[in-house]
Amino acid sequence: MKNLKIIFILLTLLVSTSACANQDKDYKVTINKTDKDSYKIHVVGSSGNEIRSITYKNLKLANKWILQFNNGSGAETINKSGEPSLNIYEEAFYAILQFLEENEYERINKVVYDLSADPSTFNFVVGKIKESLKNKDGKVINKDKQLTKIMRSSLLDGILVERTCEIASRLEYQCLKNKVGTLPIAFQRSYLGKNWDELISQAEVGLHPSLTFTVNLE
């Protein structure tokens, strides 16, 4: 009976060790300090997918810590498996939150994505904008208040924001009531001054490729 008990304990330890080892193989996070209160993070996922040069830094005036997945900040996504980009961002975001918590870094207050980061979210936003352009008068301009509002409200219903908030909640974060932030809407220069309805037939309704949005956490 005593021998059986010892065997059971050994098997339990073996299973636990194996589980930890598999979990560690799911992702690899490395972080390098680039300046005071500024870092670059590199995540390699379970399928060999990578996101390189993710910026993690302190916004000094607001005293907020921001995580930037957007290309304009230098981040680069490498999709080796061909899986949906949404999965890659989910895996990377969860890995980073865990890493920062385990290594006692500051908590994240804002997460920045390119508007086009997740195709399903981006297509949803484009669809809503197209609907609003059918009866819109005037010429194409940047910073249109109505379209900026539509872009933001569409993002609130998008799956990337939903998943970001879900993942954050697993690690004792929550999305703020005002959970999505955007800069004013902007269009590619070649479309400025044209009639609004001309954008309906254009790829991505002429949106500027540098557009980003922010998910706000606490």
Coordinates of C-alpha atoms in Angstrom, one line a residue:
M1 CA 0.0 0.0 0.0
K2 CA 2.9 2.3 0.9
N3 CA 4.5 1.6 -2.5
L4 CA 1.3 2.4 -4.3
K5 CA 1.1 5.7 -2.5
I6 CA 4.7 6.6 -3.5
I7 CA 4.0 5.6 -7.1
F8 CA 0.9 7.8 -7.1
I9 CA 2.8 10.8 -5.8
L10 CA 5.6 10.3 -8.4
L11 CA 3.0 10.1 -11.2
T12 CA 1.3 13.3 -10.0
L13 CA 4.6 15.2 -9.9
L14 CA 5.4 13.9 -13.4
V15 CA 2.1 15.1 -14.8
S16 CA 2.5 18.5 -13.1
T17 CA 6.0 18.9 -14.5
S18 CA 4.9 17.9 -18.0
A19 CA 2.0 20.5 -17.9
C20 CA 4.4 23.3 -16.9
A21 CA 6.8 22.3 -19.6
N22 CA 4.1 22.4 -22.3
Q23 CA 2.8 25.7 -21.0
D24 CA 6.3 27.2 -21.3
K25 CA 6.6 26.0 -24.9
D26 CA 3.4 27.9 -25.9
Y27 CA 5.3 31.2 -26.2
K28 CA 8.5 32.9 -25.5
V29 CA 8.7 36.5 -24.4
T30 CA 11.9 38.6 -24.4
I31 CA 12.2 42.2 -23.4
N32 CA 14.9 44.8 -23.9
K33 CA 15.2 48.2 -22.4
T34 CA 15.7 50.9 -25.0
D35 CA 15.5 54.0 -22.8
K36 CA 14.3 55.1 -19.4
D37 CA 10.7 53.7 -19.0
S38 CA 10.8 52.3 -22.6
Y39 CA 11.2 48.7 -23.8
K40 CA 10.9 46.5 -26.9
I41 CA 9.2 43.2 -26.5
H42 CA 9.5 40.2 -28.9
V43 CA 7.0 37.3 -28.7
V44 CA 7.4 33.9 -30.4
G45 CA 4.1 31.9 -30.4
S46 CA 3.5 28.2 -30.3
S47 CA 3.3 27.9 -34.1
G48 CA 6.4 29.8 -34.7
N49 CA 4.5 33.1 -35.4
E50 CA 6.2 36.2 -34.1
I51 CA 5.5 39.8 -33.2
R52 CA 8.7 41.7 -33.1
S53 CA 9.6 45.1 -31.6
I54 CA 6.3 45.7 -29.6
T55 CA 6.8 48.9 -27.7
Y56 CA 6.0 49.0 -24.0
K57 CA 6.6 52.4 -22.5
N58 CA 5.5 55.0 -20.0
L59 CA 3.6 58.1 -21.3
K60 CA 5.1 60.5 -18.8
L61 CA 2.6 63.3 -19.0
A62 CA -0.3 61.0 -18.4
N63 CA 1.7 58.5 -16.3
K64 CA 0.2 55.6 -18.3
W65 CA 1.9 52.5 -19.6
I66 CA 1.2 51.7 -23.2
L67 CA 1.6 48.6 -25.3
Q68 CA 1.9 49.2 -29.0
F69 CA 1.2 46.5 -31.6
N70 CA 0.9 49.0 -34.4
N71 CA 3.3 49.1 -37.3
G72 CA 3.9 52.8 -36.9
S73 CA 5.6 52.1 -33.6
G74 CA 8.0 49.6 -35.2
A75 CA 6.1 46.4 -34.5
E76 CA 6.3 43.6 -37.1
T77 CA 4.0 40.6 -37.3
I78 CA 5.4 37.4 -38.9
N79 CA 2.7 34.8 -39.6
K80 CA 4.4 31.5 -40.4
S81 CA 1.3 29.3 -39.8
G82 CA -1.2 31.1 -41.9
E83 CA -3.7 31.3 -39.0
P84 CA -5.9 34.3 -38.5
S85 CA -4.1 37.4 -37.2
L86 CA -6.6 37.7 -34.4
N87 CA -5.2 34.4 -32.9
I88 CA -1.6 35.8 -33.1
Y89 CA -2.5 39.0 -31.3
E90 CA -4.5 37.1 -28.6
E91 CA -1.6 34.8 -27.9
A92 CA 1.0 37.6 -27.8
F93 CA -1.2 39.8 -25.6
Y94 CA -1.8 37.1 -23.1
A95 CA 1.8 36.1 -23.1
I96 CA 2.9 39.7 -22.5
L97 CA 0.5 40.3 -19.6
Q98 CA 1.6 37.1 -17.9
F99 CA 5.3 38.0 -18.4
L100 CA 4.9 41.5 -17.1
E101 CA 3.0 40.3 -14.0
E102 CA 5.4 37.5 -13.2
N103 CA 8.4 39.8 -13.5
E104 CA 6.8 42.7 -11.7
Y105 CA 6.7 45.3 -14.4
E106 CA 4.2 48.1 -14.4
R107 CA 0.6 47.3 -15.4
I108 CA -0.6 48.2 -18.9
N109 CA -3.1 51.0 -19.3
K110 CA -3.5 51.2 -23.0
V111 CA -3.1 48.8 -25.9
V112 CA -2.6 50.2 -29.4
Y113 CA -3.5 48.2 -32.6
D114 CA -3.6 49.2 -36.3
L115 CA -7.1 49.7 -37.5
S116 CA -6.4 46.9 -40.0
A117 CA -4.8 44.5 -37.5
D118 CA -7.8 42.1 -37.5
P119 CA -9.5 41.7 -40.9
S120 CA -12.9 40.9 -39.5
T121 CA -12.9 44.0 -37.3
F122 CA -11.5 46.2 -40.1
N123 CA -14.1 44.9 -42.7
F124 CA -16.9 45.6 -40.2
V125 CA -15.7 49.2 -39.7
V126 CA -15.4 49.6 -43.5
G127 CA -18.9 48.3 -44.0
K128 CA -20.4 50.7 -41.5
I129 CA -18.6 53.6 -43.1
K130 CA -19.8 52.6 -46.6
E131 CA -23.4 52.6 -45.4
S132 CA -23.0 56.1 -44.1
L133 CA -21.5 57.5 -47.3
K134 CA -24.4 56.7 -49.5
N135 CA -26.3 59.9 -48.6
K136 CA -23.4 62.0 -47.4
D137 CA -23.0 65.4 -49.1
G138 CA -19.9 67.4 -49.6
K139 CA -16.3 66.6 -50.3
V140 CA -13.9 64.1 -48.7
I141 CA -12.0 65.7 -45.7
N142 CA -10.0 64.4 -42.8
K143 CA -11.3 64.6 -39.2
D144 CA -15.0 64.3 -40.2
K145 CA -16.8 64.1 -36.9
Q146 CA -19.7 61.9 -38.0
L147 CA -17.4 59.3 -39.6
T148 CA -15.0 59.4 -36.7
K149 CA -17.9 58.6 -34.4
I150 CA -19.0 55.7 -36.7
M151 CA -15.5 54.3 -36.8
R152 CA -15.3 54.3 -33.0
S153 CA -18.7 52.8 -32.4
S154 CA -17.9 50.0 -34.9
L155 CA -14.7 49.2 -33.1
L156 CA -16.7 48.9 -29.9
D157 CA -18.6 46.0 -31.5
G158 CA -15.5 44.5 -33.1
I159 CA -14.1 41.1 -32.0
L160 CA -10.5 42.4 -31.4
V161 CA -11.7 44.8 -28.7
E162 CA -13.9 42.0 -27.3
R163 CA -11.1 39.5 -27.1
T164 CA -8.6 42.0 -25.7
C165 CA -11.0 42.8 -22.8
E166 CA -11.7 39.1 -22.3
I167 CA -7.9 38.2 -22.1
A168 CA -7.2 41.2 -19.8
S169 CA -10.0 40.0 -17.4
R170 CA -8.2 36.7 -16.9
L171 CA -5.3 38.6 -15.4
E172 CA -7.2 40.9 -13.1
Y173 CA -7.6 43.8 -15.6
Q174 CA -10.7 45.3 -16.9
C175 CA -11.6 47.5 -19.8
L176 CA -12.7 51.0 -18.9
K177 CA -16.2 52.2 -19.6
N178 CA -14.7 54.4 -22.2
K179 CA -12.8 51.4 -23.6
V180 CA -11.9 52.4 -27.1
G181 CA -10.0 55.5 -28.1
T182 CA -9.3 56.7 -31.7
L183 CA -7.8 59.7 -33.4
P184 CA -10.0 61.6 -35.9
I185 CA -10.6 59.6 -39.1
A186 CA -8.2 60.2 -42.0
F187 CA -8.2 59.3 -45.7
Q188 CA -5.5 58.8 -48.3
R189 CA -4.4 62.0 -49.9
S190 CA -5.5 61.0 -53.4
Y191 CA -9.2 60.9 -52.2
L192 CA -9.3 64.2 -50.5
G193 CA -11.6 66.7 -52.2
K194 CA -13.6 64.1 -54.1
N195 CA -17.3 63.4 -53.5
W196 CA -18.0 61.1 -50.6
D197 CA -19.9 58.6 -52.6
E198 CA -16.8 58.0 -54.8
L199 CA -15.2 56.2 -51.8
I200 CA -17.9 53.5 -51.7
S201 CA -16.3 51.6 -54.6
Q202 CA -12.8 52.1 -53.4
A203 CA -10.8 49.4 -51.6
E204 CA -11.0 50.0 -47.8
V205 CA -13.1 53.2 -48.6
G206 CA -9.8 55.1 -49.0
L207 CA -8.9 55.0 -45.3
H208 CA -5.4 56.0 -44.4
P209 CA -3.3 52.9 -43.6
S210 CA -1.7 54.5 -40.5
L211 CA -5.0 54.7 -38.6
T212 CA -4.9 53.1 -35.1
F213 CA -7.1 52.6 -32.1
T214 CA -6.6 52.1 -28.4
V215 CA -8.1 49.7 -25.9
N216 CA -8.1 51.3 -22.4
L217 CA -7.5 49.1 -19.4
E218 CA -7.3 49.5 -15.6

